[in-house]
Coordinates of C-alpha atoms in Angstrom, one line a residue:
M1 CA -30.4 -17.8 -2.7
T2 CA -28.7 -21.8 -2.4
G3 CA -26.3 -23.8 -4.7
D4 CA -25.5 -22.4 -8.1
A5 CA -27.3 -19.6 -7.6
R6 CA -25.4 -18.1 -5.3
P7 CA -23.6 -14.8 -6.1
Q8 CA -19.7 -15.6 -6.9
L9 CA -16.9 -13.6 -7.5
V10 CA -15.6 -14.5 -10.9
R11 CA -12.2 -14.7 -12.0
G12 CA -11.7 -12.1 -14.7
V13 CA -8.0 -10.2 -14.1
G14 CA -5.4 -10.9 -16.0
L15 CA -1.5 -10.2 -15.7
L16 CA -2.5 -6.9 -17.4
G17 CA -5.2 -5.5 -15.1
A18 CA -3.4 -7.4 -12.3
T19 CA 0.0 -6.2 -12.8
S20 CA -1.5 -2.0 -13.4
A21 CA -3.5 -2.4 -10.3
N22 CA -0.5 -3.3 -8.5
M23 CA 1.1 -0.3 -10.0
L24 CA -1.7 2.5 -9.6
N25 CA -1.8 1.7 -6.4
M26 CA 2.2 1.7 -5.7
I27 CA 2.4 5.1 -8.5
G28 CA 0.3 7.1 -6.2
V29 CA 1.1 10.6 -5.1
G30 CA 3.2 9.7 -2.4
P31 CA 6.6 9.8 -4.2
F32 CA 5.1 13.4 -5.5
L33 CA 4.4 14.8 -2.4
T34 CA 7.1 12.9 -0.1
I35 CA 10.3 13.7 -2.3
P36 CA 10.9 16.6 0.1
L37 CA 10.2 15.1 3.5
I38 CA 12.9 12.3 2.1
I39 CA 15.3 14.9 1.4
A40 CA 14.7 17.0 4.5
S41 CA 15.0 13.5 7.0
M42 CA 19.1 13.4 6.4
N43 CA 19.2 16.9 5.2
G44 CA 20.7 16.1 1.9
P45 CA 20.7 14.3 -1.5
Q46 CA 22.2 11.4 0.5
A47 CA 18.2 10.6 1.5
M48 CA 18.6 8.8 -1.7
L49 CA 20.0 6.0 -0.2
G50 CA 16.4 5.5 1.8
W51 CA 14.8 5.0 -2.0
L52 CA 17.3 2.0 -2.2
L53 CA 16.9 0.7 0.5
G54 CA 13.4 0.6 0.8
A55 CA 13.4 -0.7 -2.9
A56 CA 15.8 -3.7 -1.6
V57 CA 12.7 -4.0 1.3
A58 CA 10.3 -4.4 -0.7
I59 CA 11.6 -6.5 -3.8
C60 CA 12.7 -9.1 -1.0
D61 CA 9.2 -8.5 0.9
G62 CA 7.4 -9.4 -2.5
L63 CA 8.5 -12.0 -2.6
V64 CA 7.2 -13.3 0.4
W65 CA 4.0 -12.0 -1.1
A66 CA 4.2 -14.0 -4.3
E67 CA 4.8 -17.1 -2.8
L68 CA 2.1 -16.9 -0.1
G69 CA -1.0 -15.6 -3.1
A70 CA 0.6 -18.3 -5.5
A71 CA -0.3 -21.0 -3.0
M72 CA -3.6 -19.6 -1.4
P73 CA -5.0 -17.5 -4.2
D74 CA -8.1 -16.3 -3.0
S75 CA -9.7 -12.9 -2.2
G76 CA -8.9 -11.1 1.3
G77 CA -4.4 -12.1 1.0
P78 CA -3.1 -11.8 4.3
Y79 CA -6.7 -13.1 6.4
R80 CA -6.0 -16.4 5.1
Y81 CA -2.1 -16.9 4.7
L82 CA -2.1 -15.9 8.8
Y83 CA -4.2 -18.7 9.1
E84 CA -2.9 -21.5 7.4
A85 CA 0.2 -20.2 8.9
Y86 CA 0.0 -20.4 12.7
G87 CA -2.6 -23.4 12.9
P88 CA -6.3 -23.0 11.6
R89 CA -7.2 -24.8 15.0
S90 CA -4.8 -22.9 17.3
L91 CA -3.0 -19.4 17.5
G92 CA -4.1 -18.5 13.5
R93 CA -7.6 -17.8 14.7
L94 CA -6.3 -14.8 16.7
M95 CA -3.7 -14.4 13.4
R96 CA -6.3 -13.7 11.2
F97 CA -8.8 -11.7 13.5
L98 CA -5.5 -9.5 14.1
F99 CA -5.2 -8.8 10.5
L100 CA -9.1 -7.9 10.1
W101 CA -8.9 -5.9 13.2
Q102 CA -6.2 -3.7 11.8
I103 CA -7.9 -3.7 8.7
V104 CA -10.7 -1.2 10.0
T105 CA -7.9 0.9 10.6
T106 CA -5.4 0.9 8.1
A107 CA -7.6 0.8 5.1
P108 CA -9.2 3.8 5.8
L109 CA -5.5 5.4 5.9
S110 CA -4.2 4.4 3.3
I111 CA -7.1 5.3 1.0
A112 CA -7.3 8.4 3.1
S113 CA -3.6 9.4 2.5
G114 CA -4.1 9.6 -1.3
A115 CA -6.8 11.6 -1.3
V116 CA -5.1 14.0 1.3
G117 CA -2.7 14.4 -1.3
F118 CA -4.4 14.9 -4.2
S119 CA -5.9 17.8 -1.7
Q120 CA -2.5 19.4 -1.2
Y121 CA -1.4 19.2 -5.0
T122 CA -4.8 20.9 -5.8
K123 CA -3.3 24.0 -3.5
F124 CA -1.2 24.5 -6.4
L125 CA -4.1 25.9 -8.6
W126 CA -6.3 26.6 -6.0
P127 CA -3.8 28.8 -3.9
A128 CA -6.8 30.8 -1.9
M129 CA -8.1 27.1 -0.7
T130 CA -8.6 27.0 2.8
G131 CA -7.7 24.1 5.2
M132 CA -11.7 22.9 5.5
E133 CA -12.0 22.9 1.8
G134 CA -8.8 20.5 1.2
K135 CA -10.3 18.0 4.0
M136 CA -13.6 17.9 1.9
L137 CA -12.3 18.0 -1.6
A138 CA -10.0 14.5 0.3
M139 CA -12.7 13.5 0.9
A140 CA -15.0 14.2 -2.2
V141 CA -12.5 11.8 -4.1
C142 CA -12.7 9.4 -2.0
L143 CA -16.5 9.1 -2.5
A144 CA -15.7 9.5 -6.0
A145 CA -13.8 6.5 -5.8
T146 CA -16.4 4.4 -4.6
A147 CA -18.8 5.2 -6.9
L148 CA -16.8 4.4 -10.1
L149 CA -15.9 0.7 -8.2
Y150 CA -19.9 0.3 -7.6
R151 CA -19.4 -2.0 -10.8
E152 CA -18.8 -5.6 -11.8
I153 CA -14.9 -6.7 -11.7
H154 CA -14.8 -6.7 -15.7
D155 CA -15.2 -2.8 -16.2
I156 CA -12.9 -2.5 -13.0
G157 CA -9.9 -4.5 -14.8
K158 CA -10.3 -1.7 -17.9
L159 CA -10.8 0.7 -16.0
S160 CA -6.9 -0.1 -14.5
V161 CA -5.5 -0.6 -17.5
M162 CA -6.5 3.1 -18.4
L163 CA -6.0 4.8 -15.1
W164 CA -1.8 2.9 -15.7
V165 CA -1.6 4.3 -18.8
V166 CA -1.8 7.7 -17.8
V167 CA 0.4 7.2 -14.7
L168 CA 3.2 5.6 -16.6
A169 CA 3.0 8.9 -19.5
T170 CA 3.3 10.9 -16.3
V171 CA 6.0 9.1 -14.8
A172 CA 7.8 9.2 -18.2
W173 CA 7.4 12.5 -19.5
I174 CA 9.1 13.9 -15.4
S175 CA 11.8 11.1 -16.1
V176 CA 12.7 11.6 -19.6
T177 CA 12.5 15.4 -18.7
G178 CA 14.9 15.5 -15.6
L179 CA 16.9 13.3 -18.3
L180 CA 17.4 16.0 -21.0
H181 CA 18.3 18.4 -18.2
F182 CA 19.7 16.7 -15.8
D183 CA 23.2 17.9 -14.2
A184 CA 25.0 15.3 -12.2
H185 CA 26.9 18.1 -9.8
R186 CA 23.5 19.5 -8.8
A187 CA 22.1 16.7 -7.9
F188 CA 25.5 15.0 -5.3
T189 CA 26.6 18.8 -3.9
F190 CA 26.4 17.2 -0.5
P191 CA 26.9 18.6 2.5
A192 CA 29.5 17.8 5.2
G193 CA 29.5 15.1 6.9
A194 CA 27.0 14.1 5.1
F195 CA 27.8 10.3 5.6
A196 CA 29.2 10.1 9.1
L197 CA 28.1 7.1 10.5
N198 CA 26.6 7.9 13.8
S199 CA 22.9 8.0 15.1
K200 CA 21.8 11.2 13.6
F201 CA 22.4 9.2 9.9
F202 CA 20.7 6.0 11.2
F203 CA 17.7 7.2 12.7
G204 CA 17.6 10.0 9.0
L205 CA 17.9 6.8 7.0
G206 CA 15.2 4.6 9.0
A207 CA 12.9 8.0 8.6
A208 CA 13.8 8.3 4.5
T209 CA 13.3 4.2 4.3
L210 CA 10.1 4.3 6.2
I211 CA 8.3 6.9 3.6
A212 CA 10.1 5.2 1.1
M213 CA 7.9 2.1 1.7
Y214 CA 4.6 4.1 1.9
D215 CA 5.6 5.1 -2.1
Y216 CA 6.8 1.7 -2.5
G217 CA 3.3 -0.1 -0.7
G218 CA 0.9 -1.8 -3.3
Y219 CA 3.0 -4.4 -4.8
N220 CA 1.0 -6.7 -2.9
N221 CA -2.7 -5.3 -4.0
V222 CA -3.4 -8.4 -6.3
C223 CA -3.2 -10.4 -3.0
F224 CA -6.6 -8.7 -1.9
F225 CA -8.6 -9.9 -5.2
A226 CA -6.8 -12.8 -6.1
G227 CA -10.2 -14.5 -5.8
E228 CA -10.9 -12.3 -9.2
V229 CA -7.6 -13.2 -10.8
K230 CA -7.3 -15.7 -13.8
N231 CA -4.9 -18.1 -13.8
P232 CA -3.4 -17.1 -10.3
G233 CA -0.9 -19.5 -9.9
R234 CA 0.8 -17.6 -12.6
T235 CA -1.0 -14.0 -12.5
V236 CA -0.6 -13.1 -8.2
P237 CA 3.6 -13.2 -8.7
R238 CA 4.4 -12.5 -11.5
S239 CA 2.4 -9.2 -11.6
I240 CA 4.0 -8.3 -8.0
L241 CA 7.1 -8.7 -9.5
Y242 CA 6.9 -7.2 -12.3
A243 CA 5.3 -3.8 -10.3
V244 CA 8.0 -3.6 -7.4
I245 CA 10.8 -3.7 -9.8
G246 CA 9.7 -1.5 -12.3
V247 CA 8.4 0.9 -10.2
A248 CA 11.3 0.9 -8.0
A249 CA 13.6 1.5 -11.3
V250 CA 10.9 4.7 -12.2
Y251 CA 11.2 6.0 -8.5
L252 CA 14.7 6.1 -8.6
V253 CA 15.1 7.5 -12.0
M254 CA 12.7 10.3 -11.4
N255 CA 13.8 11.6 -8.2
V256 CA 17.3 11.7 -9.3
T257 CA 16.1 14.1 -12.2
I258 CA 14.5 15.6 -10.1
L259 CA 17.7 16.7 -7.9
G260 CA 19.1 17.4 -10.9
V261 CA 17.0 19.7 -12.0
I262 CA 16.4 22.0 -8.6
P263 CA 18.8 21.8 -5.7
W264 CA 17.8 19.7 -3.1
Q265 CA 18.4 22.8 -0.6
E266 CA 15.2 24.4 -2.5
A267 CA 13.8 21.0 -3.4
A268 CA 13.4 20.2 0.8
H269 CA 11.0 22.9 1.4
S270 CA 8.7 22.7 -2.0
P271 CA 5.1 21.7 -1.2
A272 CA 4.8 20.6 -5.5
I273 CA 7.9 19.4 -6.3
V274 CA 6.7 18.7 -9.3
S275 CA 5.1 21.6 -10.8
T276 CA 8.1 23.8 -9.3
F277 CA 10.1 21.1 -11.7
M278 CA 8.5 21.6 -14.9
E279 CA 7.8 25.5 -14.0
R280 CA 11.2 25.9 -14.2
I281 CA 11.7 23.9 -17.4
Y282 CA 8.6 24.7 -19.6
G283 CA 7.0 27.6 -17.3
S284 CA 3.6 27.7 -15.5
G285 CA 1.0 26.3 -18.2
A286 CA 3.5 22.8 -18.8
A287 CA 3.5 23.0 -14.3
R288 CA -0.4 23.2 -14.2
F289 CA -0.5 20.8 -16.7
A290 CA 1.7 18.3 -14.8
T291 CA -0.1 19.6 -11.7
L292 CA -3.5 17.9 -13.4
L293 CA -1.4 14.7 -14.4
V294 CA -0.3 14.5 -10.7
L295 CA -4.2 14.7 -9.9
W296 CA -4.7 11.6 -12.3
T297 CA -2.3 9.5 -10.4
A298 CA -3.3 10.7 -7.2
F299 CA -6.8 9.6 -7.8
A300 CA -6.1 6.2 -9.8
S301 CA -4.0 5.2 -6.2
V302 CA -7.3 5.7 -4.2
F303 CA -9.0 3.8 -7.1
A304 CA -6.7 0.7 -6.8
V305 CA -6.4 1.2 -2.9
L306 CA -9.8 0.8 -2.1
L307 CA -10.5 -2.2 -4.8
G308 CA -7.9 -4.3 -2.6
Y309 CA -9.1 -3.9 0.4
S310 CA -12.7 -3.5 -0.2
R311 CA -12.6 -7.6 -0.7
V312 CA -10.7 -7.9 2.4
P313 CA -14.1 -7.9 5.3
Y314 CA -15.7 -9.4 2.4
V315 CA -14.3 -12.9 2.3
A316 CA -14.3 -12.5 6.6
A317 CA -17.7 -12.4 6.6
V318 CA -18.9 -14.9 4.5
E319 CA -16.6 -17.4 6.6
G320 CA -18.7 -16.5 9.5
N321 CA -15.3 -14.2 11.0
F322 CA -16.3 -10.5 10.3
F323 CA -19.7 -8.7 10.4
R324 CA -23.1 -10.2 8.5
P325 CA -23.5 -7.1 6.3
F326 CA -20.2 -7.5 5.0
A327 CA -20.6 -10.5 3.1
K328 CA -23.1 -9.0 1.0
L329 CA -22.6 -8.9 -3.4
H330 CA -24.6 -7.5 -5.1
P331 CA -27.1 -9.3 -6.3
T332 CA -26.9 -8.8 -10.6
K333 CA -23.1 -7.3 -10.2
N334 CA -21.0 -9.6 -7.9
F335 CA -19.2 -7.3 -6.3
P336 CA -18.8 -6.3 -2.5
A337 CA -21.5 -3.5 -2.0
F338 CA -21.3 -3.0 1.8
S339 CA -17.8 -3.2 2.6
L340 CA -17.3 -1.2 -0.5
L341 CA -19.6 1.8 0.7
F342 CA -18.4 1.0 4.2
L343 CA -14.6 1.2 3.7
G344 CA -15.2 4.5 0.8
G345 CA -17.3 6.1 3.6
A346 CA -14.3 5.3 6.2
S347 CA -12.0 6.8 4.8
A348 CA -13.8 10.4 3.6
V349 CA -14.2 10.3 8.1
A350 CA -9.9 9.8 7.8
C351 CA -9.7 12.6 5.7
L352 CA -9.8 14.3 8.6
L353 CA -6.3 14.4 9.5
D354 CA -3.3 15.1 8.6
L355 CA -0.8 13.2 6.2
E356 CA 2.2 12.8 7.7
D357 CA 0.2 10.6 10.6
L358 CA -2.1 9.2 8.5
V359 CA 1.5 8.1 6.6
K360 CA 3.3 6.7 9.7
A361 CA 0.7 5.2 11.8
L362 CA 0.0 3.6 8.9
I363 CA 3.2 1.8 8.1
V364 CA 4.0 1.5 12.0
I365 CA 0.3 -0.4 12.6
Q366 CA 0.7 -2.7 9.7
I367 CA 4.9 -3.3 10.8
M368 CA 3.5 -5.1 14.3
I369 CA 0.3 -6.7 13.7
Q370 CA 0.9 -7.8 9.5
F371 CA 4.2 -7.3 7.5
L372 CA 6.3 -8.9 10.4
A373 CA 4.2 -12.2 11.0
Q374 CA 3.8 -12.8 7.6
V375 CA 7.5 -12.8 7.1
V376 CA 7.6 -15.2 9.4
A377 CA 4.0 -17.0 7.9
V378 CA 6.3 -17.9 4.7
T379 CA 8.8 -20.3 6.9
L380 CA 5.8 -21.7 9.3
I381 CA 4.1 -22.9 5.5
R382 CA 7.5 -24.9 3.9
R383 CA 7.6 -25.9 7.2
N384 CA 4.3 -27.1 8.6
R385 CA 1.9 -27.7 5.9
P386 CA 3.1 -30.0 2.7
D387 CA -0.3 -30.1 1.4
I388 CA -0.6 -26.4 0.7
E389 CA 0.8 -26.7 -2.9
R390 CA 2.8 -23.4 -3.8
P391 CA 3.1 -22.9 -7.6
F392 CA 5.7 -20.1 -7.1
A393 CA 9.0 -20.5 -4.3
M394 CA 10.2 -17.1 -3.3
W395 CA 13.9 -16.3 -5.1
G396 CA 16.7 -17.4 -2.0
Y397 CA 15.3 -17.8 0.0
P398 CA 16.1 -17.4 3.2
V399 CA 18.1 -14.7 2.8
T400 CA 15.5 -12.4 1.1
S401 CA 13.3 -13.6 3.7
V402 CA 15.4 -13.0 6.4
V403 CA 15.9 -9.2 4.4
A404 CA 12.8 -8.1 4.3
L405 CA 12.4 -9.3 7.7
L406 CA 15.2 -6.9 9.1
G407 CA 14.0 -4.5 7.3
W408 CA 11.0 -3.9 9.2
L409 CA 12.1 -4.0 12.5
F410 CA 15.0 -1.3 11.5
I411 CA 12.0 0.7 10.4
L412 CA 10.0 0.0 13.0
V413 CA 13.1 1.1 15.5
V414 CA 13.8 4.1 14.2
S415 CA 9.8 5.6 13.3
G416 CA 9.1 7.1 16.6
W417 CA 7.7 6.6 19.6
Q418 CA 4.7 7.9 20.3
Y419 CA 3.3 5.7 16.9
V420 CA 5.2 2.4 18.3
L421 CA 3.0 3.2 21.4
A422 CA -0.2 4.0 19.6
G423 CA 0.5 0.0 17.4
V424 CA 0.9 -1.4 21.0
C425 CA -2.4 -0.1 21.9
L426 CA -4.1 -1.1 19.1
L427 CA -2.7 -4.7 19.3
I428 CA -3.6 -5.3 23.1
A429 CA -7.0 -3.8 22.0
G430 CA -7.2 -6.5 19.1
I431 CA -6.0 -9.8 21.4
G432 CA -8.7 -8.6 24.0
A433 CA -11.1 -8.3 21.9
Y434 CA -10.3 -11.5 20.4
L435 CA -10.6 -13.4 23.8
W436 CA -14.1 -11.7 24.6
R437 CA -15.2 -12.7 21.2
A438 CA -13.8 -15.9 21.5
K439 CA -15.0 -16.6 24.9
K440 CA -18.5 -15.6 23.8
I441 CA -18.5 -18.5 20.7
H442 CA -16.4 -20.9 22.7
E443 CA -13.4 -20.4 20.1
W444 CA -9.8 -21.1 20.0
P445 CA -8.9 -21.5 23.6
Y446 CA -11.8 -21.5 25.0
A447 CA -13.3 -24.3 22.9
S448 CA -13.8 -27.5 24.9

């Protein structure tokens, strides 16, 4: 098919749909699972500092995404930003390839983490579930989300809003319940030496912040399908800022109020903290119902993450920078069918990994190959590309940009050498793969 007959992406998502997609990505099963992990990282409620530091990094990094997303509102997100910022005729080609390289790894990890979390929470309702049955359930969640996304974008926007309403109702119920039964003394009873500024404190804070950033992650989801967003110069930045500020406030209220009901010593070892919380206040029936709502939230997150990531390989393949099958759109419904099916299947396979490994590997790899480079990209675009119109300028530049950069570096330093080593190996392999491909097709640095 040629000319106007060729299938095209449709700008059918408005501000409400874009914001809901971001928030669905953010409010997954993560916070319901990671509250005990965050408390355990610092052995006390002072771990809430990780939530605060994570919120600051998320807001500053969200402003980075907002400026870049409004300036280059095409589906694919950093695939476009890094290419333009680092030089379309030189280093930008390598940076674009490295982003695609890490997407092949991190997209399935991100999607699978939500599905594995879904499986772990299901154990509250199905105590006899075996480990293998749990992995099979997580795989089924990935495949079910793939099936739901196998439709045109207008229907997906409506599905996102519907899922979003239930997610907000769940979080509101938990938060209001916590406020009504809140005990400040219980929530803020700190162990001895909780705020001693030593290496244990800072490494614990770094671990808590890493987990918090996993839970905050998703405010950038709209950038991956910006080519299907109405009035993107306004919608993209607004949807990011509404999502990150709203979810940060909700998280802080929800987590503190839960600790006001369940002592932190007990919460640190709870495998299903929200279910335990509701059981403590309302009984087993309410706990089972709350668990079902958490499962709904987890599935909604998997749905939103797969929606965003499935658009990235499509954009690259259309421009000849990725494997050709990923360029295929559905012949009548105009969505990237092959890319969706591939990532959905890869995510199902990734469900064989444990949740902690999925979370830490995901964050470290993204920091090393994408997040740090993208913060620098804002400055490069401002200085070197005056031809690119910027409908939105990030607030407080360059301070907010520096805060985002330092936040990512802090998390990286304290994340654990094994995950950093894995990221370095992936980065080296990606550079090698790019140079091999570049030499074969006479691309930079081998172009004549």
